PDB file of C-alpha atoms in Angstrom:
ATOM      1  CA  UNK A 469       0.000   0.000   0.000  1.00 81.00           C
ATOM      2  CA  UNK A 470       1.290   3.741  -0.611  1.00 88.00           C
ATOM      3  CA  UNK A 471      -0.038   6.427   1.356  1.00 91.00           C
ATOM      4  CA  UNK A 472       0.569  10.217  -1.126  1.00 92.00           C
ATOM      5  CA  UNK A 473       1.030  12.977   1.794  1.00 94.00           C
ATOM      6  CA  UNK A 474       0.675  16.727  -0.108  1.00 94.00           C
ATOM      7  CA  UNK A 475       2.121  19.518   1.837  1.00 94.00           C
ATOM      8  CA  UNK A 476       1.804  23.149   0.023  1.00 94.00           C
ATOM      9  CA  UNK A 477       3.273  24.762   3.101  1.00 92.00           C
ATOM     10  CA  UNK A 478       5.726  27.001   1.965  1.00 89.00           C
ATOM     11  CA  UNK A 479       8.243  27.776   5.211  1.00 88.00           C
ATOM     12  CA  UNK A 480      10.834  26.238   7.016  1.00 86.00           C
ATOM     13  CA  UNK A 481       9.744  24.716   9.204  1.00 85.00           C
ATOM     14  CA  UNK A 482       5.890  24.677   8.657  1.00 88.00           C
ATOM     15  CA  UNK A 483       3.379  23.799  10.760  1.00 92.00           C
ATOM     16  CA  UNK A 484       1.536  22.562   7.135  1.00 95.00           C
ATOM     17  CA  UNK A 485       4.366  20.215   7.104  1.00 94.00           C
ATOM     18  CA  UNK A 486       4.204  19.192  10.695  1.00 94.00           C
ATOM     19  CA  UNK A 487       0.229  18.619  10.775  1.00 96.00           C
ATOM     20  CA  UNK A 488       0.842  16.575   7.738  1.00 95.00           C
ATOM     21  CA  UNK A 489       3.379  14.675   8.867  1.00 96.00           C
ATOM     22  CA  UNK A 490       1.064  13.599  12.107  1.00 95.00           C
ATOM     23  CA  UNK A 491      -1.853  12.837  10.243  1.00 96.00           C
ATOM     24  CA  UNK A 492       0.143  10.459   7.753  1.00 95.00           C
ATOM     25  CA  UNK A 493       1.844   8.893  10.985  1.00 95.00           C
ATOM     26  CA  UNK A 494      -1.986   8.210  12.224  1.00 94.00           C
ATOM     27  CA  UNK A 495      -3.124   6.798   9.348  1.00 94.00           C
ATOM     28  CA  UNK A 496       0.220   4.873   9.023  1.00 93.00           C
ATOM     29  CA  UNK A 497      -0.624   3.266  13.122  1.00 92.00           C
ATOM     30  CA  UNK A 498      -4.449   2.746  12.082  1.00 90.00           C
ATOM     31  CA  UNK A 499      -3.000   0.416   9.228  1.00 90.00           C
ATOM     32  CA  UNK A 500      -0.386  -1.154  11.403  1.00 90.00           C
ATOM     33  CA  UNK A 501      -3.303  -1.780  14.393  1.00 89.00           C
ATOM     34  CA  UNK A 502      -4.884  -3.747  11.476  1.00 86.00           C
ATOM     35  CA  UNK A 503      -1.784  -5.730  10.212  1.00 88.00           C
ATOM     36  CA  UNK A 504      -1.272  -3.984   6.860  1.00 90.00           C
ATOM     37  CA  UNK A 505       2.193  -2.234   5.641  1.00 89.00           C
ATOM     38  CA  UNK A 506       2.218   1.060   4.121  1.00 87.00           C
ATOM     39  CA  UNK A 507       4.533   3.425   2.517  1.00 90.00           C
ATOM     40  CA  UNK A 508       4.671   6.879   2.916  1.00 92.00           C
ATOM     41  CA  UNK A 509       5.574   9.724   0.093  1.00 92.00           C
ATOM     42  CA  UNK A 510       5.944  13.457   0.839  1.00 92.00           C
ATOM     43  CA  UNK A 511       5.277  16.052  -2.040  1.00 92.00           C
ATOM     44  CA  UNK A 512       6.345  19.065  -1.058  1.00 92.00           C
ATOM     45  CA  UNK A 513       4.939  21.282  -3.596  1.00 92.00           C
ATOM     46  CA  UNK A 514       7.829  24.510  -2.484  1.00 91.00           C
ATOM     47  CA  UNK A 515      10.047  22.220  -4.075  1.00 91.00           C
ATOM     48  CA  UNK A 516       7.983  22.071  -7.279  1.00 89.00           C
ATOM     49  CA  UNK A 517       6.595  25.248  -7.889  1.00 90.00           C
ATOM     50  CA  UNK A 518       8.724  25.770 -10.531  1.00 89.00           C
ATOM     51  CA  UNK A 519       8.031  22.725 -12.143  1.00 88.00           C
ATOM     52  CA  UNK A 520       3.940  23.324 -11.520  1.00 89.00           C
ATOM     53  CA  UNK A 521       4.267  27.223 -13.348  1.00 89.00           C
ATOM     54  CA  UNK A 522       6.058  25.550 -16.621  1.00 87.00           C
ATOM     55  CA  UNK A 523       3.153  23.290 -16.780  1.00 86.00           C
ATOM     56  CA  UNK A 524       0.462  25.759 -16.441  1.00 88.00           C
ATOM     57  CA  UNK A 525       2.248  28.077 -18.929  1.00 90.00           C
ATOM     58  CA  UNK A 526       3.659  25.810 -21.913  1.00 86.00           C
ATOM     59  CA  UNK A 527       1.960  22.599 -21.321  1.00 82.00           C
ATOM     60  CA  UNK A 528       4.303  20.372 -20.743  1.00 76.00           C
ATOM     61  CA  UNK A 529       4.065  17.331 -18.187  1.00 69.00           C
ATOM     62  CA  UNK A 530       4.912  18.255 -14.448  1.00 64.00           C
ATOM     63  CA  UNK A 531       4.263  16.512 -11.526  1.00 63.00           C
ATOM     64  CA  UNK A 532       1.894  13.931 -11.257  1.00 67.00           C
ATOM     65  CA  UNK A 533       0.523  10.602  -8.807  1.00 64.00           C
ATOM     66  CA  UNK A 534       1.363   8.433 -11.709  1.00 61.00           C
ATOM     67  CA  UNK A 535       2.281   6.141  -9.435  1.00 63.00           C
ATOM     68  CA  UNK A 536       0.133   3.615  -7.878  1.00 64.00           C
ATOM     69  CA  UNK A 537      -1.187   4.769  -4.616  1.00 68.00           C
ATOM     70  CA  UNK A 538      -3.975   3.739  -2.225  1.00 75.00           C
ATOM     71  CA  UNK A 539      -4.913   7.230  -0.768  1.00 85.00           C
ATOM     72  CA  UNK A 540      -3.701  10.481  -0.476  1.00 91.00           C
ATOM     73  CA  UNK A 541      -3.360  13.543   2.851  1.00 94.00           C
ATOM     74  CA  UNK A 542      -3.474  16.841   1.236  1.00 95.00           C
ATOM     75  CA  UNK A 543      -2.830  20.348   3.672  1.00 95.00           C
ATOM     76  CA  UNK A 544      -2.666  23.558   2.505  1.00 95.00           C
ATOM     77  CA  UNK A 545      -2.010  26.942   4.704  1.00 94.00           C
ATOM     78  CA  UNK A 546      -4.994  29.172   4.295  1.00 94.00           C
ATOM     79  CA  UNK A 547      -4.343  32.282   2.304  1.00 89.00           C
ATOM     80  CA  UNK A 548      -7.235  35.186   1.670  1.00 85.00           C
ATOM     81  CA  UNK A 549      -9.733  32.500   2.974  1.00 85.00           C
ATOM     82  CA  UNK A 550      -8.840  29.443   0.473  1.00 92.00           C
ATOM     83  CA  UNK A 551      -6.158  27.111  -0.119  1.00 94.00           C
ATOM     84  CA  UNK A 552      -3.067  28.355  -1.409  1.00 93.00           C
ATOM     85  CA  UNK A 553      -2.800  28.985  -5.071  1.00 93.00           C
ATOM     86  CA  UNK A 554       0.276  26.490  -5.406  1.00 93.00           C
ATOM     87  CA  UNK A 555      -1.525  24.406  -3.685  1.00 94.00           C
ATOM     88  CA  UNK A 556      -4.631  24.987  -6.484  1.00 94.00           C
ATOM     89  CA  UNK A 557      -1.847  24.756  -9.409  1.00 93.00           C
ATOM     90  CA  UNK A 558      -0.498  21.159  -8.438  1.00 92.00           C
ATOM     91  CA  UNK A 559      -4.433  19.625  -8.677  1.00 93.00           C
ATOM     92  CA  UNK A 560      -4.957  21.888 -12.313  1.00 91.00           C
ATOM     93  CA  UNK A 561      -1.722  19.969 -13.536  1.00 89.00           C
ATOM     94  CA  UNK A 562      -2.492  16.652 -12.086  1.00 88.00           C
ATOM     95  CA  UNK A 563      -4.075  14.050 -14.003  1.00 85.00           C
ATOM     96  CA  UNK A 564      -7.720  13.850 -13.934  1.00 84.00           C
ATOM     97  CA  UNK A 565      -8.208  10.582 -13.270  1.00 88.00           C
ATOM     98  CA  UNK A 566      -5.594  10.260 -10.419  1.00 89.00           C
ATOM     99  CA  UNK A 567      -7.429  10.398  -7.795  1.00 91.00           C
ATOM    100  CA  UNK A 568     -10.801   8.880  -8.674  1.00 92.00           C
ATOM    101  CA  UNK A 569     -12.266   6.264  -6.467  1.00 91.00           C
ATOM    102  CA  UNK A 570      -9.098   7.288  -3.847  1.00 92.00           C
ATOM    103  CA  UNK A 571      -9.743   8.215   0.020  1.00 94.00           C
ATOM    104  CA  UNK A 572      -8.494  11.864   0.238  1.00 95.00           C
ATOM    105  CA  UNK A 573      -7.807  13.354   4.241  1.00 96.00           C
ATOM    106  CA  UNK A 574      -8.421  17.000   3.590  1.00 97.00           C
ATOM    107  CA  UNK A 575      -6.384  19.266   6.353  1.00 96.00           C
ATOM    108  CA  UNK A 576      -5.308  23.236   6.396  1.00 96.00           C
ATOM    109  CA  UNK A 577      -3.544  25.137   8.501  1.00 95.00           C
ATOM    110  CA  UNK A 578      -3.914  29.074   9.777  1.00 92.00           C
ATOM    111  CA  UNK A 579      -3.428  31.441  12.361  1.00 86.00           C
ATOM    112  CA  UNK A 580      -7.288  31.598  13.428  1.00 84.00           C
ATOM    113  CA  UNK A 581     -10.272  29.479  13.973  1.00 86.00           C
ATOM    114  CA  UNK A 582     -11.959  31.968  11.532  1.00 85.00           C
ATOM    115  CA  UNK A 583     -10.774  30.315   8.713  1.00 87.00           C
ATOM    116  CA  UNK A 584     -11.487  26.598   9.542  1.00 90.00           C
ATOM    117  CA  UNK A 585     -14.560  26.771   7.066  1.00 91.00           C
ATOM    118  CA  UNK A 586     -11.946  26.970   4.060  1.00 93.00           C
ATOM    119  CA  UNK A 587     -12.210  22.737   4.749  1.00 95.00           C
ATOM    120  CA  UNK A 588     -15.731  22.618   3.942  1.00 95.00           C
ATOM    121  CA  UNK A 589     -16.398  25.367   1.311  1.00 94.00           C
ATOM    122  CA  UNK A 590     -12.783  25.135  -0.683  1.00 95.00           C
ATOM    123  CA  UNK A 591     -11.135  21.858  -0.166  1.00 96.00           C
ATOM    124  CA  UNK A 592     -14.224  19.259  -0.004  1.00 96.00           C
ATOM    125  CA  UNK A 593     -15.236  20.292  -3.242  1.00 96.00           C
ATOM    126  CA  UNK A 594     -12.194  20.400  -5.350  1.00 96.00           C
ATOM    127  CA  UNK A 595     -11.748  16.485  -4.010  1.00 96.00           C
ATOM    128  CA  UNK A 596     -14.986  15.752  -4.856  1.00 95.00           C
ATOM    129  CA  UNK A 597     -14.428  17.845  -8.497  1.00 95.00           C
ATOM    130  CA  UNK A 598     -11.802  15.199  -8.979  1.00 94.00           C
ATOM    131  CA  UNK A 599     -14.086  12.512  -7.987  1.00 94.00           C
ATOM    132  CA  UNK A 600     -11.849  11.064  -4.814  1.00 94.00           C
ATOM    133  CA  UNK A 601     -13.683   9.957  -1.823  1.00 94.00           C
ATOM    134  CA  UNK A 602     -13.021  12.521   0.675  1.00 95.00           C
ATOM    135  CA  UNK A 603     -13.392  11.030   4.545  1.00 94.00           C
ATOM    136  CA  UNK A 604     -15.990  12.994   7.104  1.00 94.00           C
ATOM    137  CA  UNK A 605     -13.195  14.224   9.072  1.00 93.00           C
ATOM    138  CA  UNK A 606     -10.985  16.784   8.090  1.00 95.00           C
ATOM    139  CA  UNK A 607      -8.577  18.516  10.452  1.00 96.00           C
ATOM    140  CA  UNK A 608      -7.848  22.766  10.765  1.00 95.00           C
ATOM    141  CA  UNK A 609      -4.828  23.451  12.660  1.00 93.00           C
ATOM    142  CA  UNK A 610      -4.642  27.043  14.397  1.00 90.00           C
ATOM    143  CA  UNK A 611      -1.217  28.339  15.461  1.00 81.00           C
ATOM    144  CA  UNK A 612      -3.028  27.639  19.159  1.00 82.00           C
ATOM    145  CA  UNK A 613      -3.696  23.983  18.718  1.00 82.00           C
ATOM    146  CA  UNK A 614      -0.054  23.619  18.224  1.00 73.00           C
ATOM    147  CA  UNK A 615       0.403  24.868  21.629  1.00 65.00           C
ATOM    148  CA  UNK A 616      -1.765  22.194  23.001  1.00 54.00           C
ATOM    149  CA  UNK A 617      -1.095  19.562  20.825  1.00 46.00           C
ATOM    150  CA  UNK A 618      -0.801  16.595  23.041  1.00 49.00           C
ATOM    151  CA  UNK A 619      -4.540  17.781  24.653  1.00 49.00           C
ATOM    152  CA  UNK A 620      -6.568  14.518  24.526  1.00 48.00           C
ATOM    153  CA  UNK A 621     -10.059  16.182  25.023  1.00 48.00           C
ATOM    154  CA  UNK A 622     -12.514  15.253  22.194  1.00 46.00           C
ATOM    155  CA  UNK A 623     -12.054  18.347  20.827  1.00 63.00           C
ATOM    156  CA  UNK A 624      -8.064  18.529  20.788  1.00 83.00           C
ATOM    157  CA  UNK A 625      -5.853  18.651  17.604  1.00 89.00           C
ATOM    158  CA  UNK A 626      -4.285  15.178  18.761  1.00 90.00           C
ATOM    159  CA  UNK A 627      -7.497  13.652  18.950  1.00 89.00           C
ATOM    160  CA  UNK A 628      -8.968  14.954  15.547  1.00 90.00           C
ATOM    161  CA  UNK A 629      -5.922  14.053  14.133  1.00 94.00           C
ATOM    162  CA  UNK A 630      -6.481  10.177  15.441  1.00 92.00           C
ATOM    163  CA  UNK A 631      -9.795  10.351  14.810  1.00 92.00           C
ATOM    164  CA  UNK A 632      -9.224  11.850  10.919  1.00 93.00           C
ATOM    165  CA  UNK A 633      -6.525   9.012  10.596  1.00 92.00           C
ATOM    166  CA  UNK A 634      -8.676   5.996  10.942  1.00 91.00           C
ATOM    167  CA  UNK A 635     -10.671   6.909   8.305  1.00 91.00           C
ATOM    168  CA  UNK A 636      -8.835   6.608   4.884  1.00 91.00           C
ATOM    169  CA  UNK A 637      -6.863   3.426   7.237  1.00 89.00           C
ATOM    170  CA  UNK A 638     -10.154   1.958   7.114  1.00 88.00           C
ATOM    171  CA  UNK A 639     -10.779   2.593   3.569  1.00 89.00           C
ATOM    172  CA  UNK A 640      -7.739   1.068   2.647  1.00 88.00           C
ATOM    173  CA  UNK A 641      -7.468  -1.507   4.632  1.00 84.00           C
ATOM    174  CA  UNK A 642     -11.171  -2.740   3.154  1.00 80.00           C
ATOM    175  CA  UNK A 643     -12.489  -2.087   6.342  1.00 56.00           C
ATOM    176  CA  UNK A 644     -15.162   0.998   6.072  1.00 52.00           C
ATOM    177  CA  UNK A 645     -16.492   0.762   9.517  1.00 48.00           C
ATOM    178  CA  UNK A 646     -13.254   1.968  11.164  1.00 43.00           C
ATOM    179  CA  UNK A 647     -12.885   4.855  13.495  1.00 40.00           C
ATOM    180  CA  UNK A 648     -16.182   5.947  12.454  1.00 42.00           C
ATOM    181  CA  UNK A 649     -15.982   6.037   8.877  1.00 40.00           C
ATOM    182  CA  UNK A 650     -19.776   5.362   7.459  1.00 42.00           C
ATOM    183  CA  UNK A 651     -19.925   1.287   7.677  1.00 42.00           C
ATOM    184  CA  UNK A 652     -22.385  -0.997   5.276  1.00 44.00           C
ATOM    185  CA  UNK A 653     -25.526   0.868   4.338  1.00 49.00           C
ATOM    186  CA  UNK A 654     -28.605  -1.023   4.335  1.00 54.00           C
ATOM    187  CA  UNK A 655     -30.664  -1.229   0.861  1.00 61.00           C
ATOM    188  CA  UNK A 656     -33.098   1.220   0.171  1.00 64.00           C
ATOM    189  CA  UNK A 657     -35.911  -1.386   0.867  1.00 70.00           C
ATOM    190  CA  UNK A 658     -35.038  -2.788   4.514  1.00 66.00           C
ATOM    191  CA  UNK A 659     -35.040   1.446   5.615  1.00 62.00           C
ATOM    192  CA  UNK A 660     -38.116   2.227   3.758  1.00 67.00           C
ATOM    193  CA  UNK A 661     -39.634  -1.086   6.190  1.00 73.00           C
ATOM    194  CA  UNK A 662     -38.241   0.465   9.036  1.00 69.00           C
ATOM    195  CA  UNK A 663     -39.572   3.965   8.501  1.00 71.00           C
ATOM    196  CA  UNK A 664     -42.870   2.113   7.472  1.00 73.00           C
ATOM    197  CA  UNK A 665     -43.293   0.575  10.976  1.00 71.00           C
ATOM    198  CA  UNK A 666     -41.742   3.591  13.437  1.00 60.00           C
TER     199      UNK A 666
END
């Protein structure tokens, strides 16, 4: 199995860089819990931006996921309330078809709370433009939550960051149920009985 981390963080060091890094070793224990090996790859897309410009100006093949991959962690800094244009760049140049059918962990990082909706209303839908299956739980990371990061409450960074990592483990691993990732769905029949006799 191959597990794609995308980082578009663009300092040194960056807390884009860091959050991804803990949400790929999360997913990485979730698979290990359930006795399945995975590799890791880091993109940092810093070190391609030149690369990713060429593309979008002349055409020519840049980066892509050619690979063969299982799922991918994607984390962007917010900038003017959205991801980060790089960031927006690398998924014009991809492939199209990369990552259809893939789990996708959506995750951004940025100085306030305010901009934790950029998950829902930016990233979500590119993923779901590009036909990936994007898990329920994505993760914001606010220059505060780094202060706390080893809080455990249900609300910490360490525990959305356990909880977001069990999902695209689960996917991957064949198992959808895990760390509560939407598990079989009953037919349409067997619910419409059940409503029938509330």
């Amino acid at each position: 199995m191959k597990l794609v981390v995308v980082s578009a963080g663009l300092s040194l060091p960056s807390s884009t860089r860091l959050l991804a890094d803990r949400l790929a070793d999360a997913t990485r224990q979730n698979l290990a819990e359930a006795g399945h090996e995975v590799g890791v790859h880091v993109i940092e897309l810093r070190e391609l931006a030149t690369d990713i410009s060429h593309n979008l100006v002349n055409g020519f093949p840049g980066p892509t996921l050619s690979e063969a991959l299982e799922a991918v962690i994607v984390v962007t800094p917010v900038f003017s309330a959205s991801y980060s244009g790089l960031f927006k760049s690398f998924f014009d140049v991809l492939d199209n078809a990369a990552l259809v059918g893939k789990p996708v962990l959506i995750a951004a990082t940025g100085g306030s709370s305010r901009h934790s909706l950029v998950l829902e209303h930016a990233l979500r839908p590119l993923f779901a433009y590009l036909r990936a299956i994007v898990v329920p739980t994505a993760v914001y990371g606010t220059s505060e939550d780094w202060g706390s990061a080893g809080d455990e409450r249900s609300d910490g960074l360490a525990a959305r960051i356990g909880r977001a990592g069990g999902e695209p483990a689960g996917l991957m691993a064949g198992r959808p149920d895990v760390a509560g990732t939407p598990g079989t769905i009953a037919p349409f029949e067997q619910q419409l009985a059940a409503l029938k006799s509330a």
